[in-house]
Amino acid sequence: MQDYDTGDRLLKAVADTLRRAIPEGGAVERLESGRFLVWLPLTGMEEARSAAERLRALAAGSVVEGPRGSVSRPVSAGLVVTDAGEGRARAILRADAALLRAKRRGGNRLAAVGSLPIPMLAPPRAEIEEAIATRALVYHVQPILNLASRRPVGVEALLRWNRPDGEVLGPAGFMDTLDRIPEAGSDLFPDMAVEAATPFVTGSTPIYTTFNVTGTVLDGLEKPEGRWLAELLERLPPQQVVLEIVETAVVVCPDTTVAMIESLRARGVRIALDDFGTGLSSLERLRRFPVDLLKIDRTFVKGLGGSGREEAILASLAALAQGLDIDLVAEGIETEEQARQLMGIGIRYGQGFHLGRPARASDWAARIAEGAFGPVSAHR
Ligand code: G
Ligand code: MN
């Protein structure tokens, strides 16, 4: 595995390569999970296919220098032809399906999807139902602790799908797809989500549960994509629900997202910005979006104890957060040393393998109820 910094520079190099190479009228966007969205102003499938393959090959040829020599990566691409009436989310969904097809065929290649209807690209409803019934598809939770007291203040709900072929899919692998398919997802997920969160958000000392949401969920609670959230908020106390918004959600439809966030906050729901610090416009988002919590991306934690740059950035972020009355949660804490440094900088909350790994909600509920707090309380 290459280190994160090299990986990040490689992604930037790929972005630069794509930006230089796309034809007039095209556009490049960086999505999460190392994906890029490239719009090509072309009409026919064949013309698009050769342009896409050229860009893919250029991207795969991007090279950066890492600590152990030159690094490049295979690049897969999924191509779809959209028409004027197709929305962005739906186009991404279809392109993701094509991308998956390219990866399943060995990767480092292009795959194209013509006009497959969406329901065929998503796991069929029966497959999802079966996965939920057999508990192959479950919510895990990971505790979020007050770093000083080491008491949990909340848990993050993380979907895991143990596929029959042995592959374990995290939310990035399928949630983006599922939450855009109301007929498959919306009436199935609230039960799971409520079950996972209930032991934490109820009782005499409730703690919050965070859910990761995508842009389409925030288009409106009355829309099909938003229905699972609407139901969740009817069945769980909104004051103990935190929604983690990923970067792309904020880019897609800023005005409607802001309005939606405001109405959710009026009901007591708290809003977190996930992976904070990795986006190109973190401060701009902070200015526009009324949020309660920032989840500091794990790359900052990883960089502690090095050149001192992370410490300097985090210290000013702590001051900024205090001024804006925003809580900070550091992600990806893997050592006690990191936890101590973060506390010293003034970051109050943390999450990471050192503090508690993601596990089934019932397991964490039992451990929290027992007052035993995993390996951390065992040796301190
Ligand atoms: O930011 P995001 O919501 O994507 O983070 C959730 C993911 O981070 C989960 O898949 C979880 O397993 C992973 N994760 C949690 N704690 C740690 C950690 O300490 N180190 C690393 N590398 N990953 C972690
Ligand atoms: Mn998250």
mmCIF file of C-alpha atoms and ligand atoms in Angstrom:
data_model
loop_
_atom_site.group_PDB
_atom_site.id
_atom_site.type_symbol
_atom_site.label_atom_id
_atom_site.label_comp_id
_atom_site.label_asym_id
_atom_site.label_seq_id
_atom_site.Cartn_x
_atom_site.Cartn_y
_atom_site.Cartn_z
ATOM 1 C CA MET A 1 0.000 0.000 0.000
ATOM 2 C CA GLN A 2 1.229 3.446 -0.763
ATOM 3 C CA ASP A 3 0.992 6.034 2.009
ATOM 4 C CA TYR A 4 -1.978 8.333 1.996
ATOM 5 C CA ASP A 5 -0.030 11.413 1.056
ATOM 6 C CA THR A 6 1.290 9.811 -2.105
ATOM 7 C CA GLY A 7 -2.187 8.545 -2.928
ATOM 8 C CA ASP A 8 -3.586 12.013 -2.491
ATOM 9 C CA ARG A 9 -0.936 13.553 -4.730
ATOM 10 C CA LEU A 10 -1.648 10.904 -7.324
ATOM 11 C CA LEU A 11 -5.347 11.808 -7.284
ATOM 12 C CA LYS A 12 -4.408 15.451 -7.755
ATOM 13 C CA ALA A 13 -2.140 14.504 -10.649
ATOM 14 C CA VAL A 14 -4.986 12.556 -12.247
ATOM 15 C CA ALA A 15 -7.280 15.551 -11.786
ATOM 16 C CA ASP A 16 -4.754 17.836 -13.476
ATOM 17 C CA THR A 17 -4.256 15.390 -16.326
ATOM 18 C CA LEU A 18 -8.005 15.124 -16.911
ATOM 19 C CA ARG A 19 -8.500 18.877 -16.740
ATOM 20 C CA ARG A 20 -5.787 19.463 -19.314
ATOM 21 C CA ALA A 21 -7.085 16.771 -21.644
ATOM 22 C CA ILE A 22 -10.848 17.211 -21.757
ATOM 23 C CA PRO A 23 -12.261 18.868 -24.821
ATOM 24 C CA GLU A 24 -13.820 22.328 -24.852
ATOM 25 C CA GLY A 25 -17.191 22.300 -23.109
ATOM 26 C CA GLY A 26 -16.300 19.359 -20.859
ATOM 27 C CA ALA A 27 -15.881 19.416 -17.087
ATOM 28 C CA VAL A 28 -14.086 17.420 -14.410
ATOM 29 C CA GLU A 29 -15.300 16.979 -10.845
ATOM 30 C CA ARG A 30 -13.631 15.048 -8.069
ATOM 31 C CA LEU A 31 -16.076 12.819 -6.192
ATOM 32 C CA GLU A 32 -15.451 10.869 -2.984
ATOM 33 C CA SER A 33 -13.732 7.474 -2.861
ATOM 34 C CA GLY A 34 -11.137 8.381 -5.469
ATOM 35 C CA ARG A 35 -13.695 8.815 -8.225
ATOM 36 C CA PHE A 36 -13.863 11.504 -10.858
ATOM 37 C CA LEU A 37 -16.880 12.651 -12.787
ATOM 38 C CA VAL A 38 -16.063 13.790 -16.309
ATOM 39 C CA TRP A 39 -18.642 15.403 -18.536
ATOM 40 C CA LEU A 40 -17.982 15.212 -22.253
ATOM 41 C CA PRO A 41 -19.905 17.364 -24.704
ATOM 42 C CA LEU A 42 -20.385 14.599 -27.236
ATOM 43 C CA THR A 43 -23.357 13.086 -28.919
ATOM 44 C CA GLY A 44 -22.792 9.529 -30.076
ATOM 45 C CA MET A 45 -21.745 6.504 -28.053
ATOM 46 C CA GLU A 46 -18.827 5.635 -30.338
ATOM 47 C CA GLU A 47 -17.346 9.103 -30.290
ATOM 48 C CA ALA A 48 -17.807 9.197 -26.506
ATOM 49 C CA ARG A 49 -16.235 5.780 -26.126
ATOM 50 C CA SER A 50 -12.994 6.718 -27.833
ATOM 51 C CA ALA A 51 -12.787 10.036 -25.957
ATOM 52 C CA ALA A 52 -13.419 8.281 -22.650
ATOM 53 C CA GLU A 53 -10.850 5.584 -23.332
ATOM 54 C CA ARG A 54 -8.276 8.220 -24.245
ATOM 55 C CA LEU A 55 -8.911 10.074 -20.948
ATOM 56 C CA ARG A 56 -8.857 6.844 -18.959
ATOM 57 C CA ALA A 57 -5.516 5.817 -20.440
ATOM 58 C CA LEU A 58 -4.064 9.274 -19.734
ATOM 59 C CA ALA A 59 -5.280 9.089 -16.130
ATOM 60 C CA ALA A 60 -3.788 5.618 -15.715
ATOM 61 C CA GLY A 61 -0.497 7.024 -17.018
ATOM 62 C CA SER A 62 -0.292 9.647 -14.260
ATOM 63 C CA VAL A 63 2.779 9.109 -12.098
ATOM 64 C CA VAL A 64 3.943 10.691 -8.843
ATOM 65 C CA GLU A 65 7.070 10.100 -6.788
ATOM 66 C CA GLY A 66 6.498 8.353 -3.454
ATOM 67 C CA PRO A 67 8.931 7.501 -0.677
ATOM 68 C CA ARG A 68 9.707 4.183 -2.386
ATOM 69 C CA GLY A 69 9.799 5.312 -5.997
ATOM 70 C CA SER A 70 7.286 6.162 -8.693
ATOM 71 C CA VAL A 71 3.631 5.378 -8.089
ATOM 72 C CA SER A 72 0.818 5.018 -10.573
ATOM 73 C CA ARG A 73 -2.475 3.153 -10.399
ATOM 74 C CA PRO A 74 -4.780 1.338 -12.756
ATOM 75 C CA VAL A 75 -7.815 3.434 -13.663
ATOM 76 C CA SER A 76 -11.220 2.032 -14.524
ATOM 77 C CA ALA A 77 -13.907 4.084 -16.191
ATOM 78 C CA GLY A 78 -17.643 3.768 -16.627
ATOM 79 C CA LEU A 79 -19.267 5.563 -19.538
ATOM 80 C CA VAL A 80 -22.898 6.508 -19.999
ATOM 81 C CA VAL A 81 -24.616 8.755 -22.482
ATOM 82 C CA THR A 82 -27.071 11.074 -20.781
ATOM 83 C CA ASP A 83 -29.853 13.067 -22.286
ATOM 84 C CA ALA A 84 -30.974 16.533 -21.333
ATOM 85 C CA GLY A 85 -33.727 15.252 -19.059
ATOM 86 C CA GLU A 86 -31.511 13.030 -16.942
ATOM 87 C CA GLY A 87 -30.496 14.492 -13.613
ATOM 88 C CA ARG A 88 -26.959 14.502 -12.294
ATOM 89 C CA ALA A 89 -27.609 11.979 -9.542
ATOM 90 C CA ARG A 90 -29.134 9.490 -11.926
ATOM 91 C CA ALA A 91 -26.324 9.926 -14.422
ATOM 92 C CA ILE A 92 -23.751 9.273 -11.666
ATOM 93 C CA LEU A 93 -25.680 6.233 -10.562
ATOM 94 C CA ARG A 94 -25.583 4.746 -14.051
ATOM 95 C CA ALA A 95 -21.931 5.681 -14.534
ATOM 96 C CA ASP A 96 -21.118 3.982 -11.208
ATOM 97 C CA ALA A 97 -22.785 0.825 -12.464
ATOM 98 C CA ALA A 98 -20.659 0.947 -15.597
ATOM 99 C CA LEU A 99 -17.577 1.546 -13.451
ATOM 100 C CA LEU A 100 -18.404 -1.505 -11.365
ATOM 101 C CA ARG A 101 -18.721 -3.531 -14.543
ATOM 102 C CA ALA A 102 -15.267 -2.341 -15.679
ATOM 103 C CA LYS A 103 -13.785 -3.337 -12.307
ATOM 104 C CA ARG A 104 -15.465 -6.739 -12.368
ATOM 105 C CA ARG A 105 -13.905 -7.337 -15.768
ATOM 106 C CA GLY A 106 -10.454 -6.951 -14.271
ATOM 107 C CA GLY A 107 -10.140 -3.186 -14.017
ATOM 108 C CA ASN A 108 -7.915 -0.689 -15.798
ATOM 109 C CA ARG A 109 -10.418 -0.571 -18.625
ATOM 110 C CA LEU A 110 -13.521 1.172 -19.816
ATOM 111 C CA ALA A 111 -17.029 -0.206 -19.673
ATOM 112 C CA ALA A 112 -20.089 1.448 -21.133
ATOM 113 C CA VAL A 113 -23.728 1.231 -20.176
ATOM 114 C CA GLY A 114 -26.157 2.267 -22.847
ATOM 115 C CA SER A 115 -29.643 2.839 -21.562
ATOM 116 C CA LEU A 116 -30.082 0.222 -18.863
ATOM 117 C CA PRO A 117 -32.948 1.136 -16.578
ATOM 118 C CA ILE A 118 -31.929 1.852 -12.998
ATOM 119 C CA PRO A 119 -33.726 -1.003 -11.248
ATOM 120 C CA MET A 120 -31.570 -3.462 -13.153
ATOM 121 C CA LEU A 121 -28.390 -1.834 -11.933
ATOM 122 C CA ALA A 122 -29.292 -1.840 -8.276
ATOM 123 C CA PRO A 123 -29.429 -5.013 -6.245
ATOM 124 C CA PRO A 124 -32.942 -6.355 -6.712
ATOM 125 C CA ARG A 125 -35.253 -5.710 -3.811
ATOM 126 C CA ALA A 126 -35.411 -9.417 -3.021
ATOM 127 C CA GLU A 127 -31.643 -9.513 -2.645
ATOM 128 C CA ILE A 128 -31.685 -6.620 -0.206
ATOM 129 C CA GLU A 129 -34.562 -8.133 1.760
ATOM 130 C CA GLU A 130 -32.736 -11.430 1.956
ATOM 131 C CA ALA A 131 -29.517 -9.720 3.050
ATOM 132 C CA ILE A 132 -31.342 -7.859 5.813
ATOM 133 C CA ALA A 133 -33.226 -10.970 6.943
ATOM 134 C CA THR A 134 -30.016 -13.001 7.177
ATOM 135 C CA ARG A 135 -28.180 -10.071 8.775
ATOM 136 C CA ALA A 136 -25.636 -10.003 5.994
ATOM 137 C CA LEU A 137 -26.575 -6.352 5.583
ATOM 138 C CA VAL A 138 -26.348 -4.667 8.985
ATOM 139 C CA TYR A 139 -25.528 -1.430 10.670
ATOM 140 C CA HIS A 140 -22.322 -1.486 12.627
ATOM 141 C CA VAL A 141 -21.617 1.339 15.016
ATOM 142 C CA GLN A 142 -18.381 2.949 16.137
ATOM 143 C CA PRO A 143 -18.252 4.976 19.348
ATOM 144 C CA ILE A 144 -17.345 8.666 19.460
ATOM 145 C CA LEU A 145 -15.692 9.547 22.764
ATOM 146 C CA ASN A 146 -14.993 12.559 24.875
ATOM 147 C CA LEU A 147 -11.211 12.349 24.748
ATOM 148 C CA ALA A 148 -10.707 13.559 28.314
ATOM 149 C CA SER A 149 -13.226 11.337 30.108
ATOM 150 C CA ARG A 150 -13.204 8.548 27.494
ATOM 151 C CA ARG A 151 -16.947 8.334 27.853
ATOM 152 C CA PRO A 152 -18.982 7.829 24.684
ATOM 153 C CA VAL A 153 -20.937 10.859 23.515
ATOM 154 C CA GLY A 154 -22.317 9.199 20.413
ATOM 155 C CA VAL A 155 -21.943 6.432 17.873
ATOM 156 C CA GLU A 156 -21.586 6.530 14.095
ATOM 157 C CA ALA A 157 -23.837 4.083 12.247
ATOM 158 C CA LEU A 158 -21.947 2.392 9.413
ATOM 159 C CA LEU A 159 -23.616 0.013 6.983
ATOM 160 C CA ARG A 160 -21.800 -3.221 6.200
ATOM 161 C CA TRP A 161 -22.808 -5.713 3.567
ATOM 162 C CA ASN A 162 -21.120 -9.104 3.776
ATOM 163 C CA ARG A 163 -21.627 -10.295 0.221
ATOM 164 C CA PRO A 164 -22.029 -14.008 -0.515
ATOM 165 C CA ASP A 165 -18.740 -13.961 -2.454
ATOM 166 C CA GLY A 166 -16.876 -12.944 0.710
ATOM 167 C CA GLU A 167 -16.510 -9.295 -0.277
ATOM 168 C CA VAL A 168 -17.447 -6.817 2.448
ATOM 169 C CA LEU A 169 -19.012 -3.664 1.096
ATOM 170 C CA GLY A 170 -18.951 -0.484 3.130
ATOM 171 C CA PRO A 171 -21.453 2.293 2.571
ATOM 172 C CA ALA A 172 -19.330 3.808 -0.189
ATOM 173 C CA GLY A 173 -19.817 0.581 -2.105
ATOM 174 C CA PHE A 174 -23.562 0.663 -2.294
ATOM 175 C CA MET A 175 -25.302 3.293 -0.188
ATOM 176 C CA ASP A 176 -24.977 5.990 -2.790
ATOM 177 C CA THR A 177 -26.821 3.666 -5.090
ATOM 178 C CA LEU A 178 -29.408 2.361 -2.674
ATOM 179 C CA ASP A 179 -30.568 5.625 -1.258
ATOM 180 C CA ARG A 180 -31.419 6.799 -4.721
ATOM 181 C CA ILE A 181 -33.660 3.847 -5.314
ATOM 182 C CA PRO A 182 -36.682 4.434 -3.142
ATOM 183 C CA GLU A 183 -38.512 1.289 -4.138
ATOM 184 C CA ALA A 184 -35.544 -0.783 -3.007
ATOM 185 C CA GLY A 185 -34.380 1.122 -0.015
ATOM 186 C CA SER A 186 -36.709 3.531 1.634
ATOM 187 C CA ASP A 187 -39.084 1.152 3.353
ATOM 188 C CA LEU A 188 -36.392 -1.375 4.243
ATOM 189 C CA PHE A 189 -33.747 0.787 5.857
ATOM 190 C CA PRO A 190 -35.608 2.654 8.587
ATOM 191 C CA ASP A 191 -36.250 -0.571 10.510
ATOM 192 C CA MET A 192 -32.552 -1.392 10.543
ATOM 193 C CA ALA A 193 -31.530 2.136 11.369
ATOM 194 C CA VAL A 194 -34.039 2.448 14.209
ATOM 195 C CA GLU A 195 -33.010 -0.907 15.615
ATOM 196 C CA ALA A 196 -29.319 0.041 15.548
ATOM 197 C CA ALA A 197 -29.800 3.466 17.113
ATOM 198 C CA THR A 198 -32.463 2.719 19.732
ATOM 199 C CA PRO A 199 -30.211 1.404 22.513
ATOM 200 C CA PHE A 200 -28.047 4.525 22.272
ATOM 201 C CA VAL A 201 -30.579 7.294 21.741
ATOM 202 C CA THR A 202 -33.043 6.144 24.394
ATOM 203 C CA GLY A 203 -32.692 5.433 28.110
ATOM 204 C CA SER A 204 -31.599 7.549 31.025
ATOM 205 C CA THR A 205 -28.305 8.739 29.531
ATOM 206 C CA PRO A 206 -28.924 8.857 25.802
ATOM 207 C CA ILE A 207 -26.087 9.471 23.357
ATOM 208 C CA TYR A 208 -26.424 10.493 19.746
ATOM 209 C CA THR A 209 -26.288 8.313 16.654
ATOM 210 C CA THR A 210 -24.848 9.702 13.429
ATOM 211 C CA PHE A 211 -25.994 8.588 10.004
ATOM 212 C CA ASN A 212 -24.149 9.321 6.768
ATOM 213 C CA VAL A 213 -26.436 10.903 4.230
ATOM 214 C CA THR A 214 -26.012 11.819 0.599
ATOM 215 C CA GLY A 215 -27.211 14.780 -1.365
ATOM 216 C CA THR A 216 -30.367 13.227 -2.700
ATOM 217 C CA VAL A 217 -31.656 12.510 0.801
ATOM 218 C CA LEU A 218 -31.377 16.204 1.513
ATOM 219 C CA ASP A 219 -33.351 17.233 -1.558
ATOM 220 C CA GLY A 220 -36.487 17.041 0.539
ATOM 221 C CA LEU A 221 -38.177 14.778 3.092
ATOM 222 C CA GLU A 222 -41.289 14.536 0.959
ATOM 223 C CA LYS A 223 -39.371 13.161 -2.017
ATOM 224 C CA PRO A 224 -39.001 9.399 -2.331
ATOM 225 C CA GLU A 225 -35.260 9.594 -1.583
ATOM 226 C CA GLY A 226 -35.915 11.520 1.596
ATOM 227 C CA ARG A 227 -38.609 9.271 2.958
ATOM 228 C CA TRP A 228 -36.330 7.035 4.965
ATOM 229 C CA LEU A 229 -34.992 10.079 6.772
ATOM 230 C CA ALA A 230 -38.517 11.368 7.400
ATOM 231 C CA GLU A 231 -39.461 8.026 8.902
ATOM 232 C CA LEU A 232 -36.270 7.874 10.941
ATOM 233 C CA LEU A 233 -37.034 11.235 12.491
ATOM 234 C CA GLU A 234 -40.515 10.101 13.413
ATOM 235 C CA ARG A 235 -39.256 7.007 15.152
ATOM 236 C CA LEU A 236 -36.117 8.346 16.859
ATOM 237 C CA PRO A 237 -35.744 11.435 19.065
ATOM 238 C CA PRO A 238 -34.445 14.072 16.611
ATOM 239 C CA GLN A 239 -32.261 15.608 19.343
ATOM 240 C CA GLN A 240 -30.182 12.411 19.350
ATOM 241 C CA VAL A 241 -29.866 12.170 15.588
ATOM 242 C CA VAL A 242 -26.820 13.596 13.826
ATOM 243 C CA LEU A 243 -26.580 13.598 10.045
ATOM 244 C CA GLU A 244 -23.112 13.470 8.534
ATOM 245 C CA ILE A 245 -23.077 15.182 5.191
ATOM 246 C CA VAL A 246 -20.495 14.171 2.670
ATOM 247 C CA GLU A 247 -18.758 16.733 0.590
ATOM 248 C CA THR A 248 -20.623 16.022 -2.631
ATOM 249 C CA ALA A 249 -23.981 16.658 -0.997
ATOM 250 C CA VAL A 250 -22.976 20.221 -0.469
ATOM 251 C CA VAL A 251 -21.750 20.684 -4.009
ATOM 252 C CA VAL A 252 -24.784 19.270 -5.767
ATOM 253 C CA CYS A 253 -27.610 21.560 -4.715
ATOM 254 C CA PRO A 254 -26.447 24.173 -2.277
ATOM 255 C CA ASP A 255 -29.622 26.243 -1.946
ATOM 256 C CA THR A 256 -32.035 23.401 -1.354
ATOM 257 C CA THR A 257 -29.500 21.727 0.926
ATOM 258 C CA VAL A 258 -29.164 24.838 3.055
ATOM 259 C CA ALA A 259 -32.937 25.160 3.376
ATOM 260 C CA MET A 260 -33.261 21.513 4.287
ATOM 261 C CA ILE A 261 -30.480 21.723 6.863
ATOM 262 C CA GLU A 262 -32.158 24.697 8.468
ATOM 263 C CA SER A 263 -35.479 22.926 8.794
ATOM 264 C CA LEU A 264 -33.831 19.821 10.217
ATOM 265 C CA ARG A 265 -31.928 21.864 12.776
ATOM 266 C CA ALA A 266 -35.149 23.558 13.779
ATOM 267 C CA ARG A 267 -36.409 20.104 14.756
ATOM 268 C CA GLY A 268 -33.332 19.466 16.895
ATOM 269 C CA VAL A 269 -31.352 17.346 14.458
ATOM 270 C CA ARG A 270 -27.639 18.113 14.475
ATOM 271 C CA ILE A 271 -25.619 18.373 11.283
ATOM 272 C CA ALA A 272 -22.009 17.285 10.864
ATOM 273 C CA LEU A 273 -19.651 17.873 7.968
ATOM 274 C CA ASP A 274 -17.837 14.604 7.303
ATOM 275 C CA ASP A 275 -14.166 14.268 6.323
ATOM 276 C CA PHE A 276 -13.684 17.946 7.016
ATOM 277 C CA GLY A 277 -10.525 19.508 5.645
ATOM 278 C CA THR A 278 -10.176 17.419 2.520
ATOM 279 C CA GLY A 279 -12.470 19.442 0.283
ATOM 280 C CA LEU A 280 -11.166 22.290 -1.756
ATOM 281 C CA SER A 281 -13.603 24.749 -0.247
ATOM 282 C CA SER A 282 -13.886 23.754 3.387
ATOM 283 C CA LEU A 283 -14.054 27.324 4.657
ATOM 284 C CA GLU A 284 -16.599 28.275 2.032
ATOM 285 C CA ARG A 285 -18.818 25.414 3.157
ATOM 286 C CA LEU A 286 -18.355 26.425 6.762
ATOM 287 C CA ARG A 287 -19.469 29.926 5.914
ATOM 288 C CA ARG A 288 -22.578 28.803 4.043
ATOM 289 C CA PHE A 289 -23.785 25.829 6.016
ATOM 290 C CA PRO A 290 -25.008 26.054 9.554
ATOM 291 C CA VAL A 291 -23.424 22.975 11.107
ATOM 292 C CA ASP A 292 -23.088 21.699 14.656
ATOM 293 C CA LEU A 293 -20.162 19.375 14.292
ATOM 294 C CA LEU A 294 -17.067 18.927 12.175
ATOM 295 C CA LYS A 295 -15.518 15.538 11.695
ATOM 296 C CA ILE A 296 -11.847 16.204 11.067
ATOM 297 C CA ASP A 297 -10.547 13.938 8.366
ATOM 298 C CA ARG A 298 -8.231 11.191 9.498
ATOM 299 C CA THR A 299 -5.364 12.432 7.307
ATOM 300 C CA PHE A 300 -4.847 15.275 9.789
ATOM 301 C CA VAL A 301 -4.604 12.818 12.666
ATOM 302 C CA LYS A 302 -2.213 10.660 10.709
ATOM 303 C CA GLY A 303 0.079 13.614 10.106
ATOM 304 C CA LEU A 304 0.453 14.522 13.789
ATOM 305 C CA GLY A 305 3.997 14.360 15.111
ATOM 306 C CA GLY A 306 5.550 15.168 11.748
ATOM 307 C CA SER A 307 6.403 18.579 10.396
ATOM 308 C CA GLY A 308 4.005 20.305 12.779
ATOM 309 C CA ARG A 309 1.770 21.558 9.983
ATOM 310 C CA GLU A 310 -1.189 19.443 11.080
ATOM 311 C CA GLU A 311 -0.826 20.698 14.657
ATOM 312 C CA ALA A 312 -0.874 24.301 13.441
ATOM 313 C CA ILE A 313 -3.917 23.769 11.238
ATOM 314 C CA LEU A 314 -5.817 21.867 13.922
ATOM 315 C CA ALA A 315 -5.027 24.455 16.573
ATOM 316 C CA SER A 316 -6.501 27.222 14.457
ATOM 317 C CA LEU A 317 -9.427 24.985 13.546
ATOM 318 C CA ALA A 318 -10.052 24.496 17.272
ATOM 319 C CA ALA A 319 -10.121 28.268 17.749
ATOM 320 C CA LEU A 320 -12.388 28.701 14.737
ATOM 321 C CA ALA A 321 -14.763 26.020 15.971
ATOM 322 C CA GLN A 322 -14.960 27.619 19.377
ATOM 323 C CA GLY A 323 -15.827 30.943 17.780
ATOM 324 C CA LEU A 324 -18.571 29.338 15.722
ATOM 325 C CA ASP A 325 -19.788 27.134 18.599
ATOM 326 C CA ILE A 326 -19.082 23.968 16.644
ATOM 327 C CA ASP A 327 -17.925 20.685 18.216
ATOM 328 C CA LEU A 328 -14.902 18.932 16.729
ATOM 329 C CA VAL A 329 -14.539 15.173 16.348
ATOM 330 C CA ALA A 330 -11.185 13.821 15.167
ATOM 331 C CA GLU A 331 -11.515 10.738 12.979
ATOM 332 C CA GLY A 332 -9.124 7.841 12.614
ATOM 333 C CA ILE A 333 -7.405 7.928 16.012
ATOM 334 C CA GLU A 334 -5.242 4.829 15.996
ATOM 335 C CA THR A 335 -2.835 5.487 18.888
ATOM 336 C CA GLU A 336 -2.942 6.832 22.429
ATOM 337 C CA GLU A 337 -0.284 9.356 21.456
ATOM 338 C CA GLN A 338 -2.632 10.799 18.808
ATOM 339 C CA ALA A 339 -5.482 11.004 21.318
ATOM 340 C CA ARG A 340 -3.259 12.927 23.761
ATOM 341 C CA GLN A 341 -1.956 15.307 21.120
ATOM 342 C CA LEU A 342 -5.477 16.072 19.943
ATOM 343 C CA MET A 343 -6.589 16.788 23.500
ATOM 344 C CA GLY A 344 -3.598 19.092 23.901
ATOM 345 C CA ILE A 345 -4.619 20.994 20.782
ATOM 346 C CA GLY A 346 -8.113 21.469 22.167
ATOM 347 C CA ILE A 347 -10.044 18.876 20.167
ATOM 348 C CA ARG A 348 -12.600 17.441 22.556
ATOM 349 C CA TYR A 349 -14.006 14.417 20.778
ATOM 350 C CA GLY A 350 -12.558 11.520 18.865
ATOM 351 C CA GLN A 351 -13.245 8.324 17.017
ATOM 352 C CA GLY A 352 -10.953 5.606 15.706
ATOM 353 C CA PHE A 353 -9.677 2.079 16.009
ATOM 354 C CA HIS A 354 -7.753 2.935 19.191
ATOM 355 C CA LEU A 355 -10.920 4.096 20.925
ATOM 356 C CA GLY A 356 -13.239 1.420 19.569
ATOM 357 C CA ARG A 357 -13.654 -0.440 16.309
ATOM 358 C CA PRO A 358 -16.910 -0.568 14.389
ATOM 359 C CA ALA A 359 -18.948 -3.551 15.614
ATOM 360 C CA ARG A 360 -22.549 -4.665 15.676
ATOM 361 C CA ALA A 361 -24.778 -2.144 17.401
ATOM 362 C CA SER A 362 -25.921 -4.724 19.958
ATOM 363 C CA ASP A 363 -22.296 -5.460 20.905
ATOM 364 C CA TRP A 364 -21.458 -1.832 21.521
ATOM 365 C CA ALA A 365 -24.743 -1.237 23.323
ATOM 366 C CA ALA A 366 -23.911 -4.092 25.712
ATOM 367 C CA ARG A 367 -20.351 -2.879 26.274
ATOM 368 C CA ILE A 368 -21.466 0.663 26.934
ATOM 369 C CA ALA A 369 -24.214 -0.519 29.303
ATOM 370 C CA GLU A 370 -21.684 -2.609 31.221
ATOM 371 C CA GLY A 371 -19.540 0.471 31.641
ATOM 372 C CA ALA A 372 -16.613 -1.456 30.235
ATOM 373 C CA PHE A 373 -15.094 0.529 27.477
ATOM 374 C CA GLY A 374 -13.031 -1.814 25.388
ATOM 375 C CA PRO A 375 -9.248 -1.882 25.352
ATOM 376 C CA VAL A 376 -8.998 1.746 26.320
ATOM 377 C CA SER A 377 -10.576 1.533 29.751
ATOM 378 C CA ALA A 378 -8.870 -1.831 30.260
ATOM 379 C CA HIS A 379 -5.429 -0.273 30.372
ATOM 380 C CA ARG A 380 -6.179 3.195 31.697
HETATM 381 O O1 G B 1 -15.452 9.321 7.368
HETATM 382 P P1 G B 1 -16.235 8.079 7.183
HETATM 383 O O2 G B 1 -17.661 8.191 7.630
HETATM 384 O O3 G B 1 -16.123 7.546 5.774
HETATM 385 O O4 G B 1 -15.507 7.020 8.145
HETATM 386 C C1 G B 1 -16.022 5.759 8.392
HETATM 387 C C2 G B 1 -15.040 4.682 8.001
HETATM 388 O O5 G B 1 -13.789 4.840 8.684
HETATM 389 C C3 G B 1 -15.514 3.291 8.372
HETATM 390 O O6 G B 1 -15.431 2.480 7.244
HETATM 391 C C4 G B 1 -14.581 2.843 9.479
HETATM 392 O O7 G B 1 -14.358 1.457 9.456
HETATM 393 C C5 G B 1 -13.316 3.604 9.173
HETATM 394 N N1 G B 1 -12.520 3.857 10.375
HETATM 395 C C6 G B 1 -12.958 4.044 11.617
HETATM 396 N N2 G B 1 -11.951 4.266 12.503
HETATM 397 C C7 G B 1 -10.810 4.199 11.787
HETATM 398 C C8 G B 1 -9.413 4.331 12.124
HETATM 399 O O8 G B 1 -9.010 4.554 13.276
HETATM 400 N N3 G B 1 -8.529 4.232 11.111
HETATM 401 C C9 G B 1 -8.933 3.985 9.815
HETATM 402 N N4 G B 1 -7.992 3.900 8.874
HETATM 403 N N5 G B 1 -10.229 3.852 9.450
HETATM 404 C C10 G B 1 -11.159 3.957 10.427
HETATM 405 MN MN MN B 2 -18.937 9.432 8.420
#
